[in-house]
Short mmCIF file of C-alpha atoms in Angstrom, two decimals:
data_model
loop_
_atom_site.label_atom_id
_atom_site.label_comp_id
_atom_site.label_asym_id
_atom_site.label_seq_id
_atom_site.Cartn_x
_atom_site.Cartn_y
_atom_site.Cartn_z
CA MET A 1 5.14 5.69 12.38
CA ARG A 2 3.06 5.35 15.50
CA ALA A 3 -0.39 6.91 15.46
CA HIS A 4 -1.46 9.14 18.33
CA SER A 5 -4.72 8.26 20.02
CA LEU A 6 -7.49 10.79 19.86
CA ARG A 7 -8.60 12.38 23.05
CA HIS A 8 -12.16 12.61 24.36
CA LEU A 9 -13.74 12.50 20.90
CA THR A 10 -17.39 11.60 20.53
CA ALA A 11 -19.37 11.52 17.32
CA ALA A 12 -23.11 11.73 16.99
CA THR A 13 -25.09 9.19 15.02
CA THR A 14 -24.98 11.60 12.09
CA CYS A 15 -21.39 10.48 11.42
CA PRO A 16 -21.20 6.91 12.76
CA TRP A 17 -18.09 6.13 10.75
CA LEU A 18 -15.87 7.93 13.24
CA LEU A 19 -14.84 4.69 14.88
CA LYS A 20 -12.12 3.71 17.28
CA ARG A 21 -9.62 1.60 15.33
CA ARG A 22 -7.28 -1.03 16.66
CA SER A 23 -4.85 -0.43 13.82
CA SER A 24 -2.12 2.13 14.40
CA SER A 25 -2.55 3.32 10.83
CA CYS A 26 -6.06 4.67 11.25
CA VAL A 27 -7.32 7.06 13.90
CA ALA A 28 -10.91 8.08 14.46
CA ALA A 29 -13.35 8.67 17.27
CA SER A 30 -15.45 6.25 19.28
CA LEU A 31 -19.19 6.18 18.76
CA SER A 32 -21.82 7.35 21.17
CA PHE A 33 -25.37 6.27 20.40
CA THR A 34 -28.22 7.93 22.23
CA GLN A 35 -30.49 4.96 21.59
CA HIS A 36 -28.33 2.56 23.65
CA PRO A 37 -29.41 1.67 27.20
CA GLU A 38 -27.05 2.76 29.93
CA GLN A 39 -25.75 -0.75 30.48
CA GLU A 40 -25.45 -3.35 27.78
CA GLN A 41 -27.16 -6.62 28.69
CA ASP A 42 -25.64 -10.04 28.34
CA GLN A 43 -25.95 -10.87 24.65
CA THR A 44 -25.56 -14.61 25.14
CA LYS A 45 -28.82 -14.95 27.10
CA PRO A 46 -32.43 -14.07 26.33
CA ASN A 47 -33.48 -10.62 27.46
CA LYS A 48 -35.82 -11.69 30.26
CA THR A 49 -36.37 -8.14 31.42
CA ASN A 50 -37.62 -7.17 27.99
CA ASN A 51 -39.86 -10.22 27.67
CA ASN A 52 -41.48 -9.87 31.08
CA SER A 53 -41.37 -6.18 31.79
CA ASN A 54 -43.80 -3.48 30.77
CA ASP A 55 -41.02 -0.91 30.76
CA GLY A 56 -41.54 0.97 27.51
CA ASN A 57 -37.89 2.02 27.42
CA SER A 58 -36.55 -1.54 27.21
CA LYS A 59 -35.06 -2.59 23.89
CA PRO A 60 -35.91 -5.90 22.20
CA SER A 61 -33.32 -8.65 22.69
CA SER A 62 -32.53 -8.54 18.98
CA TYR A 63 -31.45 -4.92 19.32
CA PHE A 64 -27.87 -6.08 19.94
CA PRO A 65 -27.22 -8.50 17.07
CA LYS A 66 -25.16 -11.62 17.65
CA ARG A 67 -22.26 -12.89 15.59
CA GLY A 68 -23.53 -15.02 12.72
CA GLN A 69 -27.00 -13.45 12.80
CA GLU A 70 -28.45 -12.46 9.42
CA LEU A 71 -30.23 -9.12 9.31
CA GLU A 72 -31.93 -6.79 6.88
CA LEU A 73 -29.84 -3.62 6.62
CA VAL A 74 -30.23 -0.25 4.96
CA CYS A 75 -27.02 1.57 3.98
CA GLU A 76 -27.10 5.32 4.67
CA SER A 77 -23.60 6.54 3.80
CA LEU A 78 -20.00 5.55 3.21
CA ALA A 79 -17.49 5.38 6.03
CA PHE A 80 -13.78 6.06 5.89
CA LYS A 81 -12.07 3.16 4.08
CA GLY A 82 -15.20 2.68 1.99
CA LYS A 83 -17.39 0.58 4.28
CA GLY A 84 -21.11 1.19 4.21
CA VAL A 85 -22.73 2.67 7.31
CA CYS A 86 -25.93 0.63 7.72
CA LYS A 87 -28.84 0.61 10.15
CA VAL A 88 -30.67 -2.51 11.28
CA ALA A 89 -34.29 -2.29 10.14
CA ASP A 90 -36.69 -1.31 12.98
CA THR A 91 -33.94 -0.71 15.58
CA GLY A 92 -31.47 1.75 14.07
CA PHE A 93 -28.47 -0.19 15.38
CA VAL A 94 -25.37 0.75 13.38
CA VAL A 95 -23.55 -1.89 11.36
CA LEU A 96 -20.51 -1.36 9.13
CA CYS A 97 -20.75 -3.54 6.03
CA ASP A 98 -18.10 -3.89 3.36
CA ARG A 99 -19.35 -3.25 -0.21
CA ALA A 100 -22.64 -1.79 0.95
CA LEU A 101 -23.44 1.50 -0.78
CA PRO A 102 -25.77 4.43 0.03
CA GLY A 103 -29.46 3.67 -0.48
CA GLU A 104 -28.93 -0.07 -0.79
CA LYS A 105 -31.18 -2.48 1.13
CA LEU A 106 -29.41 -5.76 1.79
CA ILE A 107 -29.07 -8.89 3.87
CA GLY A 108 -25.90 -8.97 5.94
CA ARG A 109 -24.34 -11.48 8.32
CA ILE A 110 -22.79 -10.12 11.54
CA THR A 111 -19.09 -11.00 11.67
CA ARG A 112 -17.89 -8.94 14.61
CA LYS A 113 -19.50 -7.20 17.56
CA ARG A 114 -18.05 -4.03 19.05
CA ASP A 115 -19.18 -2.05 22.09
CA ASN A 116 -21.81 -0.03 20.27
CA TYR A 117 -21.73 -1.10 16.66
CA ALA A 118 -21.17 -4.27 14.65
CA GLU A 119 -19.46 -5.32 11.43
CA ALA A 120 -21.06 -7.45 8.76
CA THR A 121 -20.47 -9.07 5.41
CA LYS A 122 -22.99 -8.59 2.61
CA LEU A 123 -24.87 -11.72 1.55
CA LYS A 124 -27.27 -10.32 -1.05
CA THR A 125 -28.90 -7.13 -2.25
CA ILE A 126 -32.63 -6.68 -1.76
CA SER A 127 -32.83 -3.38 -3.64
CA PRO A 128 -29.88 -1.61 -5.30
CA HIS A 129 -28.15 1.49 -4.03
CA LEU A 130 -28.67 5.02 -5.28
CA ASP A 131 -26.57 6.16 -8.25
CA SER A 132 -26.04 2.55 -9.27
CA VAL A 133 -23.87 1.85 -12.33
CA ASP A 134 -22.49 -1.33 -13.85
CA ALA A 135 -18.90 -1.91 -12.79
CA PRO A 136 -16.79 -2.32 -15.95
CA CYS A 137 -14.26 -4.60 -14.25
CA GLU A 138 -15.15 -8.27 -13.92
CA TYR A 139 -13.23 -8.47 -10.64
CA ALA A 140 -14.85 -5.44 -9.00
CA SER A 141 -17.04 -7.54 -6.68
CA TYR A 142 -14.13 -9.61 -5.38
CA CYS A 143 -10.91 -7.59 -5.62
CA GLY A 144 -10.23 -5.38 -2.62
CA GLY A 145 -8.95 -2.48 -4.73
CA CYS A 146 -11.88 -0.71 -6.41
CA LYS A 147 -14.67 -1.02 -3.88
CA THR A 148 -16.91 1.66 -5.38
CA GLN A 149 -16.77 0.94 -9.11
CA ASN A 150 -20.52 0.29 -9.13
CA LEU A 151 -21.21 3.72 -7.61
CA SER A 152 -21.38 6.64 -10.04
CA TYR A 153 -18.28 8.81 -9.96
CA GLU A 154 -20.30 11.88 -8.95
CA ALA A 155 -21.66 9.98 -5.95
CA GLN A 156 -18.14 8.83 -5.03
CA LEU A 157 -17.00 12.45 -4.95
CA ARG A 158 -19.93 13.51 -2.78
CA ALA A 159 -19.20 10.75 -0.28
CA LYS A 160 -15.51 11.63 -0.05
CA GLU A 161 -16.20 15.32 0.37
CA GLN A 162 -18.73 14.56 3.12
CA GLN A 163 -16.22 12.36 4.96
CA VAL A 164 -13.63 15.15 5.00
CA HIS A 165 -16.21 17.67 6.25
CA GLU A 166 -17.36 15.39 9.07
CA LEU A 167 -13.80 14.60 10.16
CA ILE A 168 -12.79 18.26 10.22
CA ILE A 169 -15.80 19.03 12.42
CA HIS A 170 -15.75 16.07 14.80
CA VAL A 171 -12.03 15.28 14.96
CA GLY A 172 -10.48 18.61 13.98
CA LYS A 173 -12.98 20.52 16.17
CA PHE A 174 -13.63 23.20 13.55
CA SER A 175 -17.17 24.53 13.77
CA ASP A 176 -19.42 24.55 10.72
CA LYS A 177 -21.23 27.43 12.47
CA ASP A 178 -18.17 29.59 11.85
CA PRO A 179 -19.02 31.99 8.98
CA GLU A 180 -15.63 31.24 7.39
CA PHE A 181 -16.02 27.45 7.51
CA PHE A 182 -17.45 26.92 4.05
CA SER A 183 -15.00 29.34 2.45
CA ILE A 184 -12.16 27.38 4.09
CA MET A 185 -13.55 24.00 3.01
CA LYS A 186 -13.09 23.77 -0.75
CA PRO A 187 -15.08 21.40 -2.99
CA ILE A 188 -13.25 18.20 -3.88
CA VAL A 189 -11.16 18.26 -7.06
CA PRO A 190 -12.24 15.36 -9.31
CA CYS A 191 -9.89 13.22 -11.36
CA ASP A 192 -10.43 13.65 -15.10
CA ILE A 193 -9.14 10.14 -15.78
CA GLN A 194 -11.05 7.45 -13.87
CA PHE A 195 -9.40 4.37 -15.38
CA HIS A 196 -5.86 3.47 -16.46
CA TYR A 197 -4.50 6.16 -14.13
CA ARG A 198 -2.09 4.12 -12.02
CA ASN A 199 1.55 4.15 -13.07
CA LYS A 200 2.44 1.28 -10.71
CA MET A 201 0.77 -2.05 -9.96
CA GLU A 202 2.07 -4.95 -7.94
CA PHE A 203 0.73 -8.45 -8.51
CA SER A 204 1.48 -11.53 -6.41
CA PHE A 205 2.21 -15.08 -7.44
CA GLY A 206 0.38 -17.59 -5.27
CA SER A 207 0.21 -21.32 -4.74
CA LYS A 208 -3.45 -21.05 -3.71
CA THR A 209 -6.10 -19.56 -5.98
CA TRP A 210 -8.98 -17.78 -4.29
CA LEU A 211 -12.34 -18.17 -5.99
CA PRO A 212 -15.67 -16.56 -5.06
CA LYS A 213 -18.36 -19.10 -4.22
CA GLU A 214 -20.26 -18.64 -7.47
CA SER A 215 -17.12 -19.16 -9.56
CA PHE A 216 -16.21 -22.22 -7.52
CA GLN A 217 -19.63 -23.73 -8.21
CA GLU A 218 -19.31 -22.95 -11.93
CA LYS A 219 -15.93 -24.67 -12.16
CA GLY A 220 -17.19 -27.72 -10.31
CA ASP A 221 -14.44 -30.02 -9.11
CA ARG A 222 -11.80 -28.56 -11.42
CA LYS A 223 -8.85 -27.63 -9.26
CA GLU A 224 -6.83 -24.45 -9.83
CA ASN A 225 -3.78 -23.91 -7.68
CA TYR A 226 -1.33 -21.45 -9.16
CA ALA A 227 -2.43 -17.84 -9.45
CA LEU A 228 -1.06 -14.46 -10.46
CA GLY A 229 -3.06 -11.46 -9.37
CA LEU A 230 -4.15 -9.63 -6.24
CA HIS A 231 -4.54 -10.91 -2.70
CA ALA A 232 -8.10 -11.85 -1.85
CA PRO A 233 -9.50 -9.47 0.78
CA GLY A 234 -8.55 -10.75 4.23
CA PHE A 235 -6.15 -13.43 2.99
CA PHE A 236 -2.37 -13.17 2.88
CA ASP A 237 -1.96 -16.63 1.37
CA LYS A 238 -4.67 -16.68 -1.32
CA VAL A 239 -4.54 -14.84 -4.62
CA LEU A 240 -7.38 -13.84 -6.93
CA ASN A 241 -6.16 -14.60 -10.46
CA VAL A 242 -6.33 -11.43 -12.58
CA GLU A 243 -6.03 -11.34 -16.36
CA LYS A 244 -6.22 -7.54 -16.67
CA CYS A 245 -6.57 -4.50 -14.45
CA LEU A 246 -8.48 -1.40 -15.56
CA LEU A 247 -6.42 0.86 -13.30
CA GLN A 248 -3.04 0.31 -14.96
CA SER A 249 -1.89 1.35 -18.41
CA GLU A 250 -2.80 -0.69 -21.47
CA PRO A 251 0.86 -1.65 -22.18
CA ALA A 252 1.04 -2.93 -18.60
CA ASP A 253 -2.02 -5.09 -19.28
CA MET A 254 -0.24 -6.50 -22.33
CA VAL A 255 2.70 -7.51 -20.14
CA LEU A 256 0.41 -9.07 -17.55
CA ALA A 257 -1.34 -11.07 -20.27
CA ALA A 258 2.00 -12.27 -21.70
CA VAL A 259 3.16 -13.47 -18.29
CA GLN A 260 -0.19 -15.15 -17.59
CA ASP A 261 -0.03 -17.00 -20.90
CA ASN A 262 3.39 -18.47 -20.26
CA TRP A 263 4.50 -18.75 -16.64
CA ARG A 264 2.51 -21.90 -15.83
CA ASP A 265 4.15 -23.87 -18.66
CA PRO A 266 5.64 -26.95 -16.89
CA GLN A 267 8.64 -26.89 -19.24
CA LEU A 268 9.77 -23.55 -17.79
CA GLY A 269 10.09 -24.99 -14.30
CA LEU A 270 8.65 -21.89 -12.61
CA SER A 271 6.85 -22.16 -9.30
CA PRO A 272 5.04 -19.58 -7.15
CA TYR A 273 6.38 -18.88 -3.70
CA ASP A 274 4.38 -20.53 -0.92
CA VAL A 275 4.08 -18.27 2.13
CA HIS A 276 3.56 -21.26 4.44
CA SER A 277 6.28 -23.66 3.31
CA HIS A 278 8.59 -20.86 2.09
CA VAL A 279 9.27 -22.89 -1.03
CA GLY A 280 8.98 -21.54 -4.56
CA TYR A 281 10.61 -19.03 -6.88
CA LEU A 282 8.23 -16.31 -8.13
CA LYS A 283 6.98 -13.83 -5.51
CA HIS A 284 5.74 -10.66 -7.23
CA LEU A 285 5.33 -9.02 -10.62
CA MET A 286 5.63 -5.24 -10.43
CA LEU A 287 4.74 -3.09 -13.44
CA ARG A 288 5.68 0.61 -13.64
CA THR A 289 4.75 2.99 -16.44
CA GLY A 290 6.65 6.19 -17.24
CA ARG A 291 7.16 8.49 -20.21
CA ASP A 292 10.02 8.95 -22.61
CA VAL A 293 11.31 12.49 -22.09
CA LYS A 294 11.92 13.13 -25.80
CA THR A 295 8.82 11.53 -27.35
CA GLY A 296 6.32 11.60 -24.47
CA LEU A 297 5.39 8.01 -25.29
CA PRO A 298 4.86 5.45 -22.49
CA GLU A 299 7.76 3.31 -21.37
CA LEU A 300 7.37 0.32 -19.12
CA MET A 301 9.47 -1.32 -16.41
CA VAL A 302 8.82 -4.95 -15.48
CA ASN A 303 10.18 -6.14 -12.16
CA PHE A 304 10.18 -9.82 -11.17
CA VAL A 305 10.62 -10.34 -7.44
CA THR A 306 12.02 -13.80 -6.79
CA SER A 307 13.24 -15.81 -3.80
CA SER A 308 16.67 -16.44 -5.37
CA TYR A 309 18.80 -15.30 -8.29
CA LYS A 310 18.26 -17.72 -11.19
CA PRO A 311 18.06 -15.53 -14.29
CA GLU A 312 18.07 -18.54 -16.60
CA LEU A 313 14.59 -19.46 -15.34
CA LEU A 314 13.26 -16.04 -16.38
CA GLU A 315 14.85 -16.02 -19.85
CA PRO A 316 11.77 -17.36 -21.71
CA LEU A 317 9.52 -14.74 -20.04
CA VAL A 318 12.06 -11.98 -20.69
CA GLU A 319 12.13 -12.94 -24.37
CA LYS A 320 8.33 -12.77 -24.62
CA ILE A 321 7.96 -9.50 -22.71
CA SER A 322 10.82 -7.64 -24.38
CA SER A 323 9.01 -7.96 -27.72
CA ILE A 324 6.39 -5.50 -26.45
CA PRO A 325 7.58 -2.09 -27.78
CA GLU A 326 6.82 -0.11 -24.61
CA VAL A 327 8.96 -2.40 -22.43
CA VAL A 328 12.36 -0.71 -21.93
CA SER A 329 13.40 -2.29 -18.63
CA ILE A 330 13.13 -5.74 -17.08
CA MET A 331 14.48 -6.03 -13.55
CA ASN A 332 14.90 -8.84 -11.04
CA ASN A 333 14.72 -8.02 -7.34
CA VAL A 334 15.90 -10.94 -5.21
CA ASN A 335 14.20 -11.19 -1.84
CA THR A 336 15.45 -14.19 0.15
CA SER A 337 13.48 -13.35 3.31
CA VAL A 338 10.29 -15.14 4.27
CA GLY A 339 8.43 -11.81 4.33
CA ASN A 340 6.08 -10.63 1.62
CA THR A 341 7.88 -7.44 0.66
CA SER A 342 8.67 -6.67 -2.97
CA VAL A 343 11.93 -4.87 -2.15
CA GLY A 344 14.90 -7.15 -2.71
CA GLU A 345 18.33 -7.35 -1.13
CA GLU A 346 19.78 -7.54 -4.64
CA GLU A 347 18.69 -5.98 -7.91
CA HIS A 348 19.69 -7.15 -11.37
CA THR A 349 18.94 -5.74 -14.83
CA LEU A 350 17.74 -8.51 -17.15
CA TYR A 351 16.89 -6.32 -20.15
CA GLY A 352 17.26 -2.68 -21.16
CA LYS A 353 17.96 0.05 -18.64
CA SER A 354 17.64 0.10 -14.85
CA THR A 355 15.35 3.16 -14.64
CA ILE A 356 12.46 4.74 -16.49
CA THR A 357 11.60 8.43 -16.57
CA GLU A 358 8.53 10.52 -15.80
CA ILE A 359 7.80 14.23 -16.25
CA LEU A 360 6.09 16.18 -13.48
CA ARG A 361 5.64 19.96 -13.32
CA GLY A 362 8.25 20.38 -16.04
CA LEU A 363 10.88 18.31 -14.24
CA THR A 364 12.29 14.95 -15.21
CA PHE A 365 12.39 12.16 -12.64
CA GLU A 366 14.27 8.88 -12.89
CA ILE A 367 12.30 6.02 -11.38
CA SER A 368 13.99 2.82 -10.27
CA ALA A 369 12.20 -0.43 -9.40
CA ASN A 370 11.82 0.52 -5.73
CA SER A 371 11.52 4.31 -6.00
CA PHE A 372 8.57 6.06 -4.43
CA PHE A 373 6.70 8.18 -6.95
CA GLN A 374 3.17 9.56 -7.05
CA THR A 375 1.04 6.70 -8.32
CA ASN A 376 -1.29 8.87 -10.41
CA THR A 377 0.96 11.12 -12.51
CA HIS A 378 -1.89 13.01 -14.17
CA GLN A 379 -3.54 13.94 -10.87
CA ALA A 380 -0.15 14.59 -9.23
CA GLU A 381 0.20 17.52 -11.66
CA VAL A 382 -3.06 18.92 -10.22
CA LEU A 383 -2.02 18.17 -6.63
CA TYR A 384 1.40 19.81 -6.96
CA LYS A 385 -0.08 22.90 -8.57
CA LEU A 386 -2.37 23.24 -5.53
CA ILE A 387 0.63 22.81 -3.20
CA GLU A 388 2.58 25.43 -5.13
CA ASP A 389 -0.35 27.86 -4.97
CA CYS A 390 -0.73 27.31 -1.20
CA ALA A 391 3.00 27.79 -0.64
CA GLY A 392 2.66 31.27 -2.17
CA LEU A 393 6.35 31.68 -2.98
CA ARG A 394 7.16 35.23 -4.03
CA GLY A 395 9.46 33.94 -6.76
CA ASP A 396 12.34 36.28 -5.98
CA GLY A 397 14.52 33.47 -4.61
CA SER A 398 14.52 34.81 -1.06
CA GLU A 399 12.53 32.17 0.84
CA ILE A 400 13.55 28.99 2.66
CA VAL A 401 11.39 25.87 2.27
CA LEU A 402 11.46 22.98 4.76
CA ASP A 403 10.13 19.82 3.09
CA LEU A 404 9.20 17.20 5.69
CA PHE A 405 8.62 13.59 4.62
CA CYS A 406 10.09 14.61 1.26
CA GLY A 407 10.27 11.13 -0.27
CA THR A 408 12.18 11.35 -3.54
CA GLY A 409 11.99 15.14 -3.44
CA THR A 410 9.22 15.64 -5.98
CA ILE A 411 7.40 18.42 -4.10
CA GLY A 412 10.54 20.23 -2.92
CA LEU A 413 12.17 20.13 -6.34
CA THR A 414 9.09 21.63 -8.01
CA LEU A 415 9.31 24.54 -5.52
CA ALA A 416 13.09 24.98 -5.66
CA ARG A 417 12.93 27.03 -8.85
CA ARG A 418 11.21 29.85 -6.95
CA ALA A 419 12.93 29.44 -3.56
CA LYS A 420 16.28 30.38 -2.07
CA HIS A 421 16.86 26.87 -0.75
CA VAL A 422 14.89 23.69 -0.03
CA TYR A 423 15.78 21.40 2.87
CA GLY A 424 14.17 17.97 2.67
CA TYR A 425 13.99 15.26 5.34
CA GLU A 426 13.08 11.63 4.75
CA VAL A 427 13.61 8.40 6.69
CA VAL A 428 14.16 6.06 3.71
CA PRO A 429 17.81 6.17 2.55
CA GLN A 430 16.98 5.05 -1.00
CA ALA A 431 14.43 7.85 -1.34
CA VAL A 432 17.00 10.42 -0.23
CA SER A 433 19.46 9.03 -2.77
CA ASP A 434 16.78 9.29 -5.49
CA ALA A 435 16.01 12.88 -4.45
CA CYS A 436 19.67 13.89 -4.76
CA ARG A 437 19.90 12.19 -8.15
CA ASN A 438 16.74 13.90 -9.39
CA ALA A 439 18.03 17.30 -8.25
CA LYS A 440 21.24 16.75 -10.23
CA LEU A 441 19.29 15.48 -13.25
CA ASN A 442 17.29 18.72 -13.35
CA GLY A 443 20.24 21.02 -12.65
CA ILE A 444 18.87 22.06 -9.24
CA SER A 445 21.65 23.03 -6.83
CA ASN A 446 19.60 24.81 -4.14
CA ALA A 447 18.11 21.65 -2.58
CA THR A 448 19.57 19.62 0.28
CA PHE A 449 18.12 16.24 1.24
CA VAL A 450 18.85 14.61 4.60
CA GLN A 451 18.08 11.12 5.83
CA GLY A 452 16.42 11.17 9.25
CA ASP A 453 13.48 9.82 11.23
CA LEU A 454 11.03 12.64 11.94
CA ASN A 455 9.46 10.48 14.66
CA LYS A 456 12.66 10.67 16.66
CA ILE A 457 13.69 14.30 16.47
CA ASN A 458 15.23 15.93 19.55
CA GLU A 459 15.84 19.47 20.75
CA ASN A 460 18.72 19.84 18.28
CA PHE A 461 16.50 19.38 15.25
CA GLY A 462 16.37 22.64 13.37
CA ASN A 463 19.96 23.65 14.07
CA ASP A 464 21.11 22.43 10.65
CA PHE A 465 18.93 24.75 8.57
CA PRO A 466 17.81 28.39 8.77
CA LYS A 467 14.29 29.21 9.91
CA PRO A 468 11.96 28.37 7.02
CA ASP A 469 9.41 30.74 5.52
CA ILE A 470 7.29 27.77 4.38
CA VAL A 471 6.99 24.25 5.76
CA ILE A 472 5.67 21.45 3.54
CA SER A 473 4.58 18.38 5.51
CA ASP A 474 3.49 15.27 3.62
CA PRO A 475 3.36 12.46 6.22
CA ASN A 476 2.17 8.96 5.56
CA ARG A 477 -1.12 7.62 6.93
CA PRO A 478 -0.38 7.85 10.69
CA GLY A 479 0.22 11.59 10.37
CA MET A 480 2.75 13.60 12.38
CA HIS A 481 4.34 12.52 15.67
CA MET A 482 3.68 14.75 18.66
CA LYS A 483 7.40 15.58 18.80
CA LEU A 484 7.15 17.09 15.33
CA ILE A 485 3.93 18.94 16.21
CA LYS A 486 5.72 20.54 19.19
CA PHE A 487 8.68 21.45 16.99
CA LEU A 488 6.45 23.19 14.43
CA LEU A 489 4.57 25.10 17.13
CA LYS A 490 7.89 26.27 18.55
CA LEU A 491 9.35 27.02 15.09
CA LYS A 492 6.42 29.27 14.11
CA ALA A 493 7.04 29.32 10.38
CA PRO A 494 4.71 31.84 8.68
CA ARG A 495 3.02 29.16 6.53
CA ILE A 496 2.53 25.40 6.67
CA VAL A 497 1.21 23.42 3.72
CA TYR A 498 -0.02 20.10 5.10
CA VAL A 499 -0.49 17.40 2.45
CA SER A 500 -2.41 14.40 3.73
CA CYS A 501 -3.35 10.96 2.42
CA ASN A 502 -5.49 10.25 5.51
CA PRO A 503 -8.15 12.84 6.39
CA ALA A 504 -8.63 11.35 9.89
CA THR A 505 -5.05 11.94 11.05
CA CYS A 506 -4.98 15.18 9.06
CA ALA A 507 -7.96 16.49 11.06
CA ARG A 508 -6.29 15.47 14.31
CA ASP A 509 -3.01 17.23 13.42
CA LEU A 510 -4.85 20.37 12.30
CA ASP A 511 -6.58 20.40 15.68
CA TYR A 512 -3.22 20.22 17.45
CA LEU A 513 -1.62 22.94 15.32
CA CYS A 514 -4.59 25.31 15.50
CA HIS A 515 -6.18 24.58 18.87
CA GLY A 516 -3.32 23.05 20.83
CA VAL A 517 -3.42 20.17 23.29
CA ILE A 518 -4.95 21.35 26.56
CA GLU A 519 -3.98 18.32 28.67
CA LYS A 520 -0.34 18.68 27.59
CA ASN A 521 -0.37 22.45 28.09
CA ILE A 522 0.44 22.96 24.39
CA LYS A 523 -0.98 26.05 22.71
CA GLY A 524 -1.88 26.13 19.04
CA CYS A 525 -0.72 29.09 17.01
CA TYR A 526 -2.01 28.51 13.48
CA LYS A 527 -5.19 29.38 11.61
CA LEU A 528 -6.60 27.08 8.95
CA LYS A 529 -7.00 29.15 5.80
CA SER A 530 -8.05 26.49 3.30
CA LEU A 531 -8.58 22.75 3.00
CA GLN A 532 -8.77 21.26 -0.47
CA PRO A 533 -9.74 17.57 -0.90
CA VAL A 534 -8.37 15.95 -4.05
CA ASP A 535 -9.51 12.65 -5.53
CA MET A 536 -6.27 10.94 -6.49
CA PHE A 537 -7.68 7.42 -6.79
CA PRO A 538 -11.17 7.04 -8.29
CA HIS A 539 -13.19 3.96 -7.27
CA THR A 540 -11.21 3.63 -4.03
CA PRO A 541 -11.87 5.13 -0.57
CA HIS A 542 -8.58 7.06 -0.53
CA ILE A 543 -8.67 10.87 -0.24
CA GLU A 544 -5.84 13.40 -0.48
CA CYS A 545 -6.07 16.84 1.16
CA VAL A 546 -4.00 20.00 0.75
CA CYS A 547 -4.28 22.33 3.76
CA LEU A 548 -2.90 25.83 4.18
CA LEU A 549 -2.16 27.10 7.68
CA GLU A 550 -0.93 30.57 8.52
CA LEU A 551 0.60 31.80 11.74
CA SER A 552 -2.09 33.56 13.75
#
């Protein structure tokens, strides 16, 4: 999806993480700093005016840091995506620094200069951050996944809740002076399980091992090429070798360990795929954990993504892995393209069955190797209960539900039991097929799922279903396209439940739906009744929100 640019949005220095992004997947506001001079001076030359002038308003030449410059920084808060919002000592210039945490004093090196802020990498800590804890994972300092493991969970929740509040005010244009504001903004729902909560992990095979400097020095000249793990931050061709991951299930860690112990054996003839030469066999190892419907015990799917179909090469690994009791499925997705995707053009079952099952809100879902499913099953139960409460179905089977971006139908199917009919729309054909299969599996006949791109709807959209009483919208990170916003404002369904995985684009879309778009002569017609942040992924910067809007 294509993100919509924000219009005329300015944030004060109290929320300097509202930044203009180049990426289409993240939208925020540009910064405006009152301490900047009206015109930025040439940063490549000495500031002669400052050195020779008695003008008390002139800033020192070091006020605008240069690329490569090392500075003492103090981190004040966390930005969206988990970067630390830091101030340069003595000047107050704002610098975004990865892995900097609130209260931490550090030395950082400037890596990029923007119009009115800079980005830096952390070199060393002078004094530790507030709410400091020891990260239990040995890879926490290097892996890009769990950036805030060394921040107490309570502090993580506070930072996420603050981010949502600031975005709703500065991007969504909802006033915190409104007496109803703090009754609308609900406190964040924590996740009871902070480790081993992910039911899906994808690891990459690599021909180049990435090592942090200190590990490289410890290993001396010893060369390590092949790796199986996670991509090093900022590198598509280098992999941090990982022996275990504290986010996935313990049986999944057993499988990872078994593969790590065996795949480098020269006698097996296995080679990692090289993204530069496009030579090699093993691309990815995907591990998915579900539950047996009858026993409730974990069951595991192992999916090898390879560049060609040579099952004989995988036989020794299949034999080792299949001895682990929880493993009930071993799949082989064959991806012959030069791209890095884990979805193959062909899929083969090497052991056991082709799907695993999971239970959510009393329903059974079949999960194939490439199915989309909520990554944190435990917290998805909490999330879906909140969605169901916001939907406010009467339960008499009289209401129509329109489920936009329905994926494999998990939300719509949990509501179908209390609705007259659910109509779901999703762009991915495989997801629509999974949704239909899951409806049949659960004996649900009042749900219709349609494949279609909600970015490309026209004036005929809406003719194929009756006017809904409730709209569920669960877009991906870029949020909703303006065409869909216009459709919803014209449709005027009594209630919209907006489920968001990106609070920045969520705030923007809430602004459109409630306040309209003045320059496009679009009038908003909804009132925000509640906004509930949910922590789906502890130790990461990701935030989910469930929003209820009612027709005003």
